[in-house]
DNA sequence: AGAGGTTCTCGGGCGC
DNA sequence: TGCGCCCGAGAACCTC
Protein backbone atom coordinates (compact mmCIF):
# COMPACT_ATOMS: atom_id res chain seq x y z
CA UNK A 1 0.00 0.00 0.00
CA UNK A 2 1.90 2.87 1.28
CA UNK A 3 4.59 5.12 -0.03
CA UNK A 4 5.20 8.58 1.32
CA UNK A 5 1.94 10.19 0.11
CA UNK A 6 -0.19 7.41 1.55
CA UNK A 7 1.73 7.32 4.83
CA UNK A 8 1.50 11.09 5.16
CA UNK A 9 -2.25 10.91 4.61
CA UNK A 10 -2.58 8.16 7.20
CA UNK A 11 -0.51 10.24 9.62
CA UNK A 12 -2.75 13.26 9.31
CA UNK A 13 -6.00 11.35 9.63
CA UNK A 14 -4.68 9.18 12.45
CA UNK A 15 -3.55 12.22 14.38
CA UNK A 16 -7.03 13.72 14.21
CA UNK A 17 -8.49 10.49 15.52
CA UNK A 18 -6.23 9.70 18.47
CA UNK A 19 -4.31 12.77 19.66
CA UNK A 20 -4.96 13.42 23.36
CA UNK A 21 -6.33 9.96 24.10
CA UNK A 22 -4.87 7.84 26.90
CA UNK A 23 -4.18 4.14 26.47
CA UNK A 24 -5.86 1.84 28.96
CA UNK A 25 -4.79 -1.51 27.58
CA UNK A 26 -3.03 -3.04 24.56
CA UNK A 27 -3.76 -6.48 23.15
CA UNK A 28 -1.45 -8.05 20.56
CA UNK A 29 -2.75 -11.12 18.77
CA UNK A 30 0.13 -11.53 16.26
CA UNK A 31 3.29 -11.32 18.33
CA UNK A 32 5.74 -11.47 15.42
CA UNK A 33 4.92 -7.98 14.26
CA UNK A 34 6.27 -6.46 17.50
CA UNK A 35 10.00 -6.17 16.81
CA UNK A 36 10.97 -4.19 19.94
CA UNK A 37 10.83 -5.00 22.75
CA UNK A 38 11.02 -8.67 21.88
CA UNK A 39 8.73 -9.51 24.74
CA UNK A 40 5.20 -8.59 23.70
CA UNK A 41 3.96 -8.32 27.26
CA UNK A 42 6.62 -5.71 27.91
CA UNK A 43 5.39 -3.81 24.85
CA UNK A 44 1.80 -3.80 26.02
CA UNK A 45 2.59 -2.98 29.64
CA UNK A 46 4.82 -0.05 28.73
CA UNK A 47 1.97 1.66 26.86
CA UNK A 48 -0.59 1.47 29.66
CA UNK A 49 -1.38 4.98 30.92
CA UNK A 50 0.46 6.65 28.03
CA UNK A 51 -1.21 9.66 26.38
CA UNK A 52 -0.98 10.16 22.60
CA UNK A 53 0.85 13.45 22.23
CA UNK A 54 1.42 13.57 18.48
CA UNK A 55 1.60 11.53 15.29
CA UNK A 56 4.61 12.17 13.05
CA UNK A 57 6.26 10.57 10.03
CA UNK A 58 9.81 9.71 8.95
CA UNK A 59 10.06 8.29 5.43
CA UNK A 60 7.37 5.62 5.22
CA UNK A 61 7.30 5.12 9.00
CA UNK A 62 4.58 6.51 11.25
CA UNK A 63 5.78 7.75 14.65
CA UNK A 64 3.14 7.67 17.35
CA UNK A 65 4.48 9.85 20.15
CA UNK A 66 3.23 9.14 23.64
CA UNK A 67 4.15 10.60 27.03
CA UNK A 68 7.35 8.57 27.34
CA UNK A 69 7.68 6.52 24.15
CA UNK A 70 7.75 6.66 20.37
CA UNK A 71 5.95 3.84 18.61
CA UNK A 72 7.57 3.41 15.18
CA UNK A 73 5.05 1.72 12.89
CA UNK A 74 5.55 0.56 9.32
CA UNK A 75 2.51 -0.47 7.29
CA UNK A 76 4.58 -2.35 4.66
CA UNK A 77 2.13 -3.58 2.02
CA UNK A 78 -1.28 -3.66 3.62
CA UNK A 79 -1.17 -2.29 7.17
CA UNK A 80 -4.09 -0.11 8.18
CA UNK A 81 -5.26 1.82 11.24
CA UNK A 82 -8.81 2.62 12.22
CA UNK A 83 -10.70 3.92 15.26
CA UNK A 84 -13.59 1.77 16.40
CA UNK A 85 -16.25 1.36 19.08
CA UNK A 86 -16.27 -1.82 21.16
CA UNK A 87 -19.46 -3.02 19.46
CA UNK A 88 -17.91 -2.88 16.00
CA UNK A 89 -17.12 -6.39 14.75
CA UNK A 90 -13.39 -7.14 14.78
CA UNK A 91 -11.98 -7.87 11.33
CA UNK A 92 -10.15 -11.20 11.25
CA UNK A 93 -6.90 -9.58 10.15
CA UNK A 94 -6.72 -7.31 13.21
CA UNK A 95 -3.42 -7.92 15.03
CA UNK A 96 -3.10 -5.15 17.61
CA UNK A 97 -5.79 -3.22 19.51
CA UNK A 98 -5.06 -0.14 21.60
CA UNK A 99 -7.93 0.44 24.07
CA UNK A 100 -8.39 4.05 25.17
CA UNK A 101 -9.80 5.35 28.44
CA UNK A 102 -12.68 7.04 26.60
CA UNK A 103 -13.96 3.65 25.42
CA UNK A 104 -12.85 3.89 21.79
CA UNK A 105 -10.18 1.60 20.37
CA UNK A 106 -7.48 1.93 17.73
CA UNK A 107 -7.15 -1.24 15.69
CA UNK A 108 -4.24 -2.18 13.47
CA UNK A 109 -5.02 -4.67 10.74
CA UNK A 110 -2.74 -6.15 8.16
CA UNK A 111 -3.80 -8.91 5.79
CA UNK A 112 -0.27 -9.93 4.84
CA UNK A 113 1.19 -9.51 8.34
CA UNK A 114 4.25 -7.72 6.95
CA UNK A 115 3.88 -4.58 9.07
CA UNK A 116 6.20 -3.89 12.01
CA UNK A 117 6.16 -1.98 15.29
CA UNK A 118 9.17 -0.86 17.32
CA UNK A 119 8.74 0.86 20.69
CA UNK A 120 11.52 3.23 21.78
CA UNK A 121 11.95 5.44 24.79
CA UNK A 122 11.32 8.95 23.53
CA UNK A 123 14.44 10.36 21.87
CA UNK A 124 16.07 6.99 21.22
CA UNK A 125 14.19 6.11 18.04
CA UNK A 126 16.59 7.73 15.59
CA UNK A 127 19.71 6.03 16.94
CA UNK A 128 18.98 2.51 15.76
CA UNK A 129 17.15 0.61 13.06
CA UNK A 130 14.75 0.96 11.43
CA UNK A 131 15.16 4.78 11.37
CA UNK A 132 18.91 5.26 11.72
CA UNK A 133 19.95 4.64 8.11
CA UNK A 134 17.30 6.70 6.36
CA UNK A 135 18.21 9.42 3.86
CA UNK A 136 16.76 12.93 3.75
CA UNK A 137 13.05 13.75 3.57
CA UNK A 138 12.12 14.87 0.03
CA UNK A 139 10.43 18.01 1.42
CA UNK A 140 13.20 18.70 3.92
CA UNK A 141 16.06 21.19 3.87
CA UNK A 142 18.79 18.60 3.59
CA UNK A 143 17.43 17.16 0.35
CA UNK A 144 19.45 19.38 -1.97
CA UNK A 145 20.64 18.89 -5.54
CA UNK A 146 24.20 18.72 -4.20
CA UNK A 147 23.30 15.93 -1.76
CA UNK A 148 21.26 14.12 -4.36
CA UNK A 149 24.09 14.30 -6.91
CA UNK A 150 26.57 13.00 -4.36
CA UNK A 151 24.31 10.09 -3.44
CA UNK A 152 23.80 9.09 -7.07
CA UNK A 153 27.51 9.39 -7.88
CA UNK A 154 28.39 6.73 -5.33
CA UNK A 155 26.46 3.85 -6.86
CA UNK A 156 26.48 1.83 -10.03
CA UNK A 157 23.04 0.38 -9.44
CA UNK A 158 20.16 1.22 -11.75
CA UNK A 159 18.58 4.58 -10.99
CA UNK A 160 15.33 2.88 -10.02
CA UNK A 161 17.04 0.58 -7.51
CA UNK A 162 19.04 3.47 -6.08
CA UNK A 163 15.89 5.53 -5.52
CA UNK A 164 14.01 2.67 -3.87
CA UNK A 165 16.81 2.18 -1.34
CA UNK A 166 15.67 4.97 1.06
CA UNK A 167 19.26 6.11 1.65
CA UNK A 168 19.59 8.79 -1.05
CA UNK A 169 16.08 10.07 -0.40
CA UNK A 170 13.16 8.52 1.50
CA UNK A 171 9.55 8.04 0.50
CA UNK A 172 9.62 6.60 -3.01
CA UNK A 173 8.19 3.14 -3.60
CA UNK A 174 7.33 1.23 -6.73
CA UNK A 175 4.53 3.57 -7.84
CA UNK A 176 6.18 6.94 -7.38
CA UNK A 177 9.63 5.88 -8.52
CA UNK A 178 8.20 4.82 -11.89
CA UNK A 179 6.18 8.04 -12.08
CA UNK A 180 9.09 10.32 -11.18
CA UNK A 181 11.33 8.57 -13.73
CA UNK A 182 8.69 8.92 -16.43
CA UNK A 183 8.15 12.58 -15.68
CA UNK A 184 11.93 13.12 -15.84
CA UNK A 185 12.19 11.17 -19.12
CA UNK A 186 14.81 8.84 -17.62
CA UNK A 187 14.90 5.11 -18.34
CA UNK A 188 14.62 3.08 -15.09
CA UNK A 189 17.65 0.91 -15.97
CA UNK A 190 20.04 3.83 -16.43
CA UNK A 191 23.07 3.48 -14.15
CA UNK A 192 22.74 6.01 -11.33
CA UNK A 193 26.25 7.47 -11.55
CA UNK A 194 25.97 8.11 -15.30
CA UNK A 195 23.13 10.65 -15.16
CA UNK A 196 23.98 14.10 -16.49
CA UNK A 197 23.53 17.12 -14.24
CA UNK A 198 20.58 18.06 -16.40
CA UNK A 199 18.93 14.72 -15.80
CA UNK A 200 19.69 14.86 -12.09
CA UNK A 201 18.05 18.27 -11.85
CA UNK A 202 14.94 17.10 -13.69
CA UNK A 203 14.72 14.02 -11.52
CA UNK A 204 15.19 16.02 -8.33
CA UNK A 205 12.34 18.35 -9.24
CA UNK A 206 10.03 15.57 -10.37
CA UNK A 207 10.58 13.55 -7.18
CA UNK A 208 9.46 16.53 -5.13
CA UNK A 209 6.56 17.54 -7.38
CA UNK A 210 5.25 14.01 -7.90
CA UNK A 211 5.24 13.28 -4.18
CA UNK A 212 3.75 16.62 -3.19
CA UNK A 213 0.97 16.41 -5.79
CA UNK A 214 0.19 12.91 -4.55
CA UNK A 215 0.04 14.13 -0.94
CA UNK A 216 -2.43 16.82 -2.04
CA UNK A 217 -4.62 14.14 -3.63
CA UNK A 218 -4.52 11.95 -0.53
CA UNK A 219 -2.28 9.28 -2.10
CA UNK A 220 -3.11 6.60 -4.68
CA UNK A 221 -5.65 3.87 -4.11
CA UNK A 222 -4.53 0.95 -6.28
CA UNK A 223 -6.13 -2.02 -4.68
CA UNK A 224 -6.80 -1.66 -0.99
CA UNK A 225 -5.41 1.58 0.37
CA UNK A 226 -7.64 3.80 2.48
CA UNK A 227 -6.58 6.34 5.09
CA UNK A 228 -7.35 6.04 8.82
CA UNK A 229 -10.81 7.49 8.24
CA UNK A 230 -11.60 4.97 5.52
CA UNK A 231 -11.27 7.40 2.61
CA UNK A 232 -9.54 6.48 -0.67
CA UNK A 233 -6.88 8.56 -2.41
CA UNK A 234 -7.27 10.17 -5.83
CA UNK A 235 -3.76 10.30 -7.27
CA UNK A 236 -4.23 6.99 -9.12
CA UNK A 237 -6.07 9.06 -11.72
CA UNK A 238 -2.92 11.08 -12.37
CA UNK A 239 -0.56 8.14 -12.92
CA UNK A 240 1.31 8.07 -16.22
CA UNK A 241 2.85 4.61 -16.11
CA UNK A 242 2.31 2.57 -12.94
CA UNK A 243 -0.19 -0.21 -13.65
CA UNK A 244 -0.59 0.91 -17.29
CA UNK A 245 1.42 -1.77 -19.10
CA UNK A 246 0.21 -2.18 -22.70
CA UNK A 247 -1.75 1.06 -22.64
CA UNK A 248 -0.86 4.21 -24.57
CA UNK A 249 1.62 6.71 -23.20
CA UNK A 250 -0.39 9.79 -22.22
CA UNK A 251 2.34 11.99 -23.71
CA UNK A 252 3.40 10.34 -27.01
CA UNK A 253 0.92 7.52 -27.60
CA UNK A 254 3.53 4.77 -27.66
CA UNK A 255 2.67 1.48 -25.97
CA UNK A 256 4.00 1.31 -22.39
CA UNK A 257 6.26 -1.65 -21.60
CA UNK A 258 6.79 -3.68 -18.46
CA UNK A 259 10.19 -5.03 -17.41
CA UNK A 260 11.76 -6.22 -14.15
CA UNK A 261 14.31 -3.89 -12.55
CA UNK A 262 15.93 -4.89 -9.29
CA UNK A 263 13.31 -7.57 -8.91
CA UNK A 264 10.43 -5.09 -9.12
CA UNK A 265 7.84 -4.83 -11.86
CA UNK A 266 8.54 -1.63 -13.79
CA UNK A 267 6.43 0.18 -16.38
CA UNK A 268 7.92 2.82 -18.64
CA UNK A 269 7.58 4.46 -22.04
CA UNK A 270 10.32 3.26 -24.42
CA UNK A 271 9.84 6.38 -26.52
CA UNK A 272 9.83 9.09 -23.83
CA UNK A 273 12.37 7.62 -21.42
CA UNK A 274 16.01 7.43 -22.47
C1' DA B 1 -0.77 -19.41 -10.69
C1' DG B 2 1.97 -15.97 -9.58
C1' DA B 3 2.49 -11.37 -8.57
C1' DG B 4 1.89 -7.66 -5.32
C1' DG B 5 2.46 -1.26 -2.60
C1' DT B 6 8.21 -3.02 1.56
C1' DT B 7 12.43 -3.68 3.89
C1' DC B 8 15.38 -6.58 6.65
C1' DT B 9 18.80 -10.32 6.70
C1' DC B 10 22.02 -13.21 4.70
C1' DG B 11 25.89 -14.73 2.07
C1' DG B 12 28.99 -13.98 -1.89
C1' DG B 13 32.22 -11.09 -4.18
C1' DC B 14 35.30 -7.41 -4.36
C1' DG B 15 38.93 -4.00 -2.93
C1' DC B 16 42.23 -2.50 0.32
C1' DT C 1 44.01 -13.78 5.00
C1' DG C 2 40.85 -10.57 7.09
C1' DC C 3 37.72 -6.92 7.27
C1' DG C 4 34.34 -4.01 5.59
C1' DC C 5 31.37 -2.63 2.18
C1' DC C 6 28.17 -3.35 -1.51
C1' DC C 7 24.89 -5.94 -3.88
C1' DG C 8 21.26 -9.19 -5.17
C1' DA C 9 18.30 -12.81 -3.63
C1' DG C 10 15.18 -14.48 -0.49
C1' DA C 11 11.98 -14.20 3.14
C1' DA C 12 8.10 -12.55 5.88
C1' DC C 13 2.19 -13.58 4.60
C1' DC C 14 -2.36 -13.66 2.30
C1' DT C 15 -5.62 -12.58 -1.53
C1' DC C 16 -7.13 -12.42 -6.06
GROMACS .gro file of C-alpha atoms (C1' of nucleotides) in nm:
model
  306
    1UNK     CA    1   0.000   0.000   0.000
    2UNK     CA    2   0.190   0.287   0.128
    3UNK     CA    3   0.459   0.512  -0.003
    4UNK     CA    4   0.520   0.858   0.132
    5UNK     CA    5   0.194   1.019   0.011
    6UNK     CA    6  -0.019   0.741   0.155
    7UNK     CA    7   0.173   0.732   0.483
    8UNK     CA    8   0.150   1.109   0.516
    9UNK     CA    9  -0.225   1.091   0.461
   10UNK     CA   10  -0.258   0.816   0.720
   11UNK     CA   11  -0.051   1.024   0.962
   12UNK     CA   12  -0.275   1.326   0.931
   13UNK     CA   13  -0.600   1.135   0.963
   14UNK     CA   14  -0.468   0.918   1.245
   15UNK     CA   15  -0.355   1.222   1.438
   16UNK     CA   16  -0.703   1.372   1.421
   17UNK     CA   17  -0.849   1.049   1.552
   18UNK     CA   18  -0.623   0.970   1.847
   19UNK     CA   19  -0.431   1.277   1.966
   20UNK     CA   20  -0.496   1.342   2.336
   21UNK     CA   21  -0.633   0.996   2.410
   22UNK     CA   22  -0.487   0.784   2.690
   23UNK     CA   23  -0.418   0.414   2.647
   24UNK     CA   24  -0.586   0.184   2.896
   25UNK     CA   25  -0.479  -0.151   2.758
   26UNK     CA   26  -0.303  -0.304   2.456
   27UNK     CA   27  -0.376  -0.648   2.315
   28UNK     CA   28  -0.145  -0.805   2.056
   29UNK     CA   29  -0.275  -1.112   1.877
   30UNK     CA   30   0.013  -1.153   1.626
   31UNK     CA   31   0.329  -1.132   1.833
   32UNK     CA   32   0.574  -1.147   1.542
   33UNK     CA   33   0.492  -0.798   1.426
   34UNK     CA   34   0.627  -0.646   1.750
   35UNK     CA   35   1.000  -0.617   1.681
   36UNK     CA   36   1.097  -0.419   1.994
   37UNK     CA   37   1.083  -0.500   2.275
   38UNK     CA   38   1.102  -0.867   2.188
   39UNK     CA   39   0.873  -0.951   2.474
   40UNK     CA   40   0.520  -0.859   2.370
   41UNK     CA   41   0.396  -0.832   2.726
   42UNK     CA   42   0.662  -0.571   2.791
   43UNK     CA   43   0.539  -0.381   2.485
   44UNK     CA   44   0.180  -0.380   2.602
   45UNK     CA   45   0.259  -0.298   2.964
   46UNK     CA   46   0.482  -0.005   2.873
   47UNK     CA   47   0.197   0.166   2.686
   48UNK     CA   48  -0.059   0.147   2.966
   49UNK     CA   49  -0.138   0.498   3.092
   50UNK     CA   50   0.046   0.665   2.803
   51UNK     CA   51  -0.121   0.966   2.638
   52UNK     CA   52  -0.098   1.016   2.260
   53UNK     CA   53   0.085   1.345   2.223
   54UNK     CA   54   0.142   1.357   1.848
   55UNK     CA   55   0.160   1.153   1.529
   56UNK     CA   56   0.461   1.217   1.305
   57UNK     CA   57   0.626   1.057   1.003
   58UNK     CA   58   0.981   0.971   0.895
   59UNK     CA   59   1.006   0.829   0.543
   60UNK     CA   60   0.737   0.562   0.522
   61UNK     CA   61   0.730   0.512   0.900
   62UNK     CA   62   0.458   0.651   1.125
   63UNK     CA   63   0.578   0.775   1.465
   64UNK     CA   64   0.314   0.767   1.735
   65UNK     CA   65   0.448   0.985   2.015
   66UNK     CA   66   0.323   0.914   2.364
   67UNK     CA   67   0.415   1.060   2.703
   68UNK     CA   68   0.735   0.857   2.734
   69UNK     CA   69   0.768   0.652   2.415
   70UNK     CA   70   0.775   0.666   2.037
   71UNK     CA   71   0.595   0.384   1.861
   72UNK     CA   72   0.757   0.341   1.518
   73UNK     CA   73   0.505   0.172   1.289
   74UNK     CA   74   0.555   0.056   0.932
   75UNK     CA   75   0.251  -0.047   0.729
   76UNK     CA   76   0.458  -0.235   0.466
   77UNK     CA   77   0.213  -0.358   0.202
   78UNK     CA   78  -0.128  -0.366   0.362
   79UNK     CA   79  -0.117  -0.229   0.717
   80UNK     CA   80  -0.409  -0.011   0.818
   81UNK     CA   81  -0.526   0.182   1.124
   82UNK     CA   82  -0.881   0.262   1.222
   83UNK     CA   83  -1.070   0.392   1.526
   84UNK     CA   84  -1.359   0.177   1.640
   85UNK     CA   85  -1.625   0.136   1.908
   86UNK     CA   86  -1.627  -0.182   2.116
   87UNK     CA   87  -1.946  -0.302   1.946
   88UNK     CA   88  -1.791  -0.288   1.600
   89UNK     CA   89  -1.712  -0.639   1.475
   90UNK     CA   90  -1.339  -0.714   1.478
   91UNK     CA   91  -1.198  -0.787   1.133
   92UNK     CA   92  -1.015  -1.120   1.125
   93UNK     CA   93  -0.690  -0.958   1.015
   94UNK     CA   94  -0.672  -0.731   1.321
   95UNK     CA   95  -0.342  -0.792   1.503
   96UNK     CA   96  -0.310  -0.515   1.761
   97UNK     CA   97  -0.579  -0.322   1.951
   98UNK     CA   98  -0.506  -0.014   2.160
   99UNK     CA   99  -0.793   0.044   2.407
  100UNK     CA  100  -0.839   0.405   2.517
  101UNK     CA  101  -0.980   0.535   2.844
  102UNK     CA  102  -1.268   0.704   2.660
  103UNK     CA  103  -1.396   0.365   2.542
  104UNK     CA  104  -1.285   0.389   2.179
  105UNK     CA  105  -1.018   0.160   2.037
  106UNK     CA  106  -0.748   0.193   1.773
  107UNK     CA  107  -0.715  -0.124   1.569
  108UNK     CA  108  -0.424  -0.218   1.347
  109UNK     CA  109  -0.502  -0.467   1.074
  110UNK     CA  110  -0.274  -0.615   0.816
  111UNK     CA  111  -0.380  -0.891   0.579
  112UNK     CA  112  -0.027  -0.993   0.484
  113UNK     CA  113   0.119  -0.951   0.834
  114UNK     CA  114   0.425  -0.772   0.695
  115UNK     CA  115   0.388  -0.458   0.907
  116UNK     CA  116   0.620  -0.389   1.201
  117UNK     CA  117   0.616  -0.198   1.529
  118UNK     CA  118   0.917  -0.086   1.732
  119UNK     CA  119   0.874   0.086   2.069
  120UNK     CA  120   1.152   0.323   2.178
  121UNK     CA  121   1.195   0.544   2.479
  122UNK     CA  122   1.132   0.895   2.353
  123UNK     CA  123   1.444   1.036   2.187
  124UNK     CA  124   1.607   0.699   2.122
  125UNK     CA  125   1.419   0.611   1.804
  126UNK     CA  126   1.659   0.773   1.559
  127UNK     CA  127   1.971   0.603   1.694
  128UNK     CA  128   1.898   0.251   1.576
  129UNK     CA  129   1.715   0.061   1.306
  130UNK     CA  130   1.475   0.096   1.143
  131UNK     CA  131   1.516   0.478   1.137
  132UNK     CA  132   1.891   0.526   1.172
  133UNK     CA  133   1.995   0.464   0.811
  134UNK     CA  134   1.730   0.670   0.636
  135UNK     CA  135   1.821   0.942   0.386
  136UNK     CA  136   1.676   1.293   0.375
  137UNK     CA  137   1.305   1.375   0.357
  138UNK     CA  138   1.212   1.487   0.003
  139UNK     CA  139   1.043   1.801   0.142
  140UNK     CA  140   1.320   1.870   0.392
  141UNK     CA  141   1.606   2.119   0.387
  142UNK     CA  142   1.879   1.860   0.359
  143UNK     CA  143   1.743   1.716   0.035
  144UNK     CA  144   1.945   1.938  -0.197
  145UNK     CA  145   2.064   1.889  -0.554
  146UNK     CA  146   2.420   1.872  -0.420
  147UNK     CA  147   2.330   1.593  -0.176
  148UNK     CA  148   2.126   1.412  -0.436
  149UNK     CA  149   2.409   1.430  -0.691
  150UNK     CA  150   2.657   1.300  -0.436
  151UNK     CA  151   2.431   1.009  -0.344
  152UNK     CA  152   2.380   0.909  -0.707
  153UNK     CA  153   2.751   0.939  -0.788
  154UNK     CA  154   2.839   0.673  -0.533
  155UNK     CA  155   2.646   0.385  -0.686
  156UNK     CA  156   2.648   0.183  -1.003
  157UNK     CA  157   2.304   0.038  -0.944
  158UNK     CA  158   2.016   0.122  -1.175
  159UNK     CA  159   1.858   0.458  -1.099
  160UNK     CA  160   1.533   0.288  -1.002
  161UNK     CA  161   1.704   0.058  -0.751
  162UNK     CA  162   1.904   0.347  -0.608
  163UNK     CA  163   1.589   0.553  -0.552
  164UNK     CA  164   1.401   0.267  -0.387
  165UNK     CA  165   1.681   0.218  -0.134
  166UNK     CA  166   1.567   0.497   0.106
  167UNK     CA  167   1.926   0.611   0.165
  168UNK     CA  168   1.959   0.879  -0.105
  169UNK     CA  169   1.608   1.007  -0.040
  170UNK     CA  170   1.316   0.852   0.150
  171UNK     CA  171   0.955   0.804   0.050
  172UNK     CA  172   0.962   0.660  -0.301
  173UNK     CA  173   0.819   0.314  -0.360
  174UNK     CA  174   0.733   0.123  -0.673
  175UNK     CA  175   0.453   0.357  -0.784
  176UNK     CA  176   0.618   0.694  -0.738
  177UNK     CA  177   0.963   0.588  -0.852
  178UNK     CA  178   0.820   0.482  -1.189
  179UNK     CA  179   0.618   0.804  -1.208
  180UNK     CA  180   0.909   1.032  -1.118
  181UNK     CA  181   1.133   0.857  -1.373
  182UNK     CA  182   0.869   0.892  -1.643
  183UNK     CA  183   0.815   1.258  -1.568
  184UNK     CA  184   1.193   1.312  -1.584
  185UNK     CA  185   1.219   1.117  -1.912
  186UNK     CA  186   1.481   0.884  -1.762
  187UNK     CA  187   1.490   0.511  -1.834
  188UNK     CA  188   1.462   0.308  -1.509
  189UNK     CA  189   1.765   0.091  -1.597
  190UNK     CA  190   2.004   0.383  -1.643
  191UNK     CA  191   2.307   0.348  -1.415
  192UNK     CA  192   2.274   0.601  -1.133
  193UNK     CA  193   2.625   0.747  -1.155
  194UNK     CA  194   2.597   0.811  -1.530
  195UNK     CA  195   2.313   1.065  -1.516
  196UNK     CA  196   2.398   1.410  -1.649
  197UNK     CA  197   2.353   1.712  -1.424
  198UNK     CA  198   2.058   1.806  -1.640
  199UNK     CA  199   1.893   1.472  -1.580
  200UNK     CA  200   1.969   1.486  -1.209
  201UNK     CA  201   1.805   1.827  -1.185
  202UNK     CA  202   1.494   1.710  -1.369
  203UNK     CA  203   1.472   1.402  -1.152
  204UNK     CA  204   1.519   1.602  -0.833
  205UNK     CA  205   1.234   1.835  -0.924
  206UNK     CA  206   1.003   1.557  -1.037
  207UNK     CA  207   1.058   1.355  -0.718
  208UNK     CA  208   0.946   1.653  -0.513
  209UNK     CA  209   0.656   1.754  -0.738
  210UNK     CA  210   0.525   1.401  -0.790
  211UNK     CA  211   0.524   1.328  -0.418
  212UNK     CA  212   0.375   1.662  -0.319
  213UNK     CA  213   0.097   1.641  -0.579
  214UNK     CA  214   0.019   1.291  -0.455
  215UNK     CA  215   0.004   1.413  -0.094
  216UNK     CA  216  -0.243   1.682  -0.204
  217UNK     CA  217  -0.462   1.414  -0.363
  218UNK     CA  218  -0.452   1.195  -0.053
  219UNK     CA  219  -0.228   0.928  -0.210
  220UNK     CA  220  -0.311   0.660  -0.468
  221UNK     CA  221  -0.565   0.387  -0.411
  222UNK     CA  222  -0.453   0.095  -0.628
  223UNK     CA  223  -0.613  -0.202  -0.468
  224UNK     CA  224  -0.680  -0.166  -0.099
  225UNK     CA  225  -0.541   0.158   0.037
  226UNK     CA  226  -0.764   0.380   0.248
  227UNK     CA  227  -0.658   0.634   0.509
  228UNK     CA  228  -0.735   0.604   0.882
  229UNK     CA  229  -1.081   0.749   0.824
  230UNK     CA  230  -1.160   0.497   0.552
  231UNK     CA  231  -1.127   0.740   0.261
  232UNK     CA  232  -0.954   0.648  -0.067
  233UNK     CA  233  -0.688   0.856  -0.241
  234UNK     CA  234  -0.727   1.017  -0.583
  235UNK     CA  235  -0.376   1.030  -0.727
  236UNK     CA  236  -0.423   0.699  -0.912
  237UNK     CA  237  -0.607   0.906  -1.172
  238UNK     CA  238  -0.292   1.108  -1.237
  239UNK     CA  239  -0.056   0.814  -1.292
  240UNK     CA  240   0.131   0.807  -1.622
  241UNK     CA  241   0.285   0.461  -1.611
  242UNK     CA  242   0.231   0.257  -1.294
  243UNK     CA  243  -0.019  -0.021  -1.365
  244UNK     CA  244  -0.059   0.091  -1.729
  245UNK     CA  245   0.142  -0.177  -1.910
  246UNK     CA  246   0.021  -0.218  -2.270
  247UNK     CA  247  -0.175   0.106  -2.264
  248UNK     CA  248  -0.086   0.421  -2.457
  249UNK     CA  249   0.162   0.671  -2.320
  250UNK     CA  250  -0.039   0.979  -2.222
  251UNK     CA  251   0.234   1.199  -2.371
  252UNK     CA  252   0.340   1.034  -2.701
  253UNK     CA  253   0.092   0.752  -2.760
  254UNK     CA  254   0.353   0.477  -2.766
  255UNK     CA  255   0.267   0.148  -2.597
  256UNK     CA  256   0.400   0.131  -2.239
  257UNK     CA  257   0.626  -0.165  -2.160
  258UNK     CA  258   0.679  -0.368  -1.846
  259UNK     CA  259   1.019  -0.503  -1.741
  260UNK     CA  260   1.176  -0.622  -1.415
  261UNK     CA  261   1.431  -0.389  -1.255
  262UNK     CA  262   1.593  -0.489  -0.929
  263UNK     CA  263   1.331  -0.757  -0.891
  264UNK     CA  264   1.043  -0.509  -0.912
  265UNK     CA  265   0.784  -0.483  -1.186
  266UNK     CA  266   0.854  -0.163  -1.379
  267UNK     CA  267   0.643   0.018  -1.638
  268UNK     CA  268   0.792   0.282  -1.864
  269UNK     CA  269   0.758   0.446  -2.204
  270UNK     CA  270   1.032   0.326  -2.442
  271UNK     CA  271   0.984   0.638  -2.652
  272UNK     CA  272   0.983   0.909  -2.383
  273UNK     CA  273   1.237   0.762  -2.142
  274UNK     CA  274   1.601   0.743  -2.247
  275DA     C1'  275  -0.077  -1.941  -1.069
  276DG     C1'  276   0.197  -1.597  -0.958
  277DA     C1'  277   0.249  -1.137  -0.857
  278DG     C1'  278   0.189  -0.766  -0.532
  279DG     C1'  279   0.246  -0.126  -0.260
  280DT     C1'  280   0.821  -0.302   0.156
  281DT     C1'  281   1.243  -0.368   0.389
  282DC     C1'  282   1.538  -0.658   0.665
  283DT     C1'  283   1.880  -1.032   0.670
  284DC     C1'  284   2.202  -1.321   0.470
  285DG     C1'  285   2.589  -1.473   0.207
  286DG     C1'  286   2.899  -1.398  -0.189
  287DG     C1'  287   3.222  -1.109  -0.418
  288DC     C1'  288   3.530  -0.741  -0.436
  289DG     C1'  289   3.893  -0.400  -0.293
  290DC     C1'  290   4.223  -0.250   0.032
  291DT     C1'  291   4.401  -1.378   0.500
  292DG     C1'  292   4.085  -1.057   0.709
  293DC     C1'  293   3.772  -0.692   0.727
  294DG     C1'  294   3.434  -0.401   0.559
  295DC     C1'  295   3.137  -0.263   0.218
  296DC     C1'  296   2.817  -0.335  -0.151
  297DC     C1'  297   2.489  -0.594  -0.388
  298DG     C1'  298   2.126  -0.919  -0.517
  299DA     C1'  299   1.830  -1.281  -0.363
  300DG     C1'  300   1.518  -1.448  -0.049
  301DA     C1'  301   1.198  -1.420   0.314
  302DA     C1'  302   0.810  -1.255   0.588
  303DC     C1'  303   0.219  -1.358   0.460
  304DC     C1'  304  -0.236  -1.366   0.230
  305DT     C1'  305  -0.562  -1.258  -0.153
  306DC     C1'  306  -0.713  -1.242  -0.606
   0.00000   0.00000   0.00000
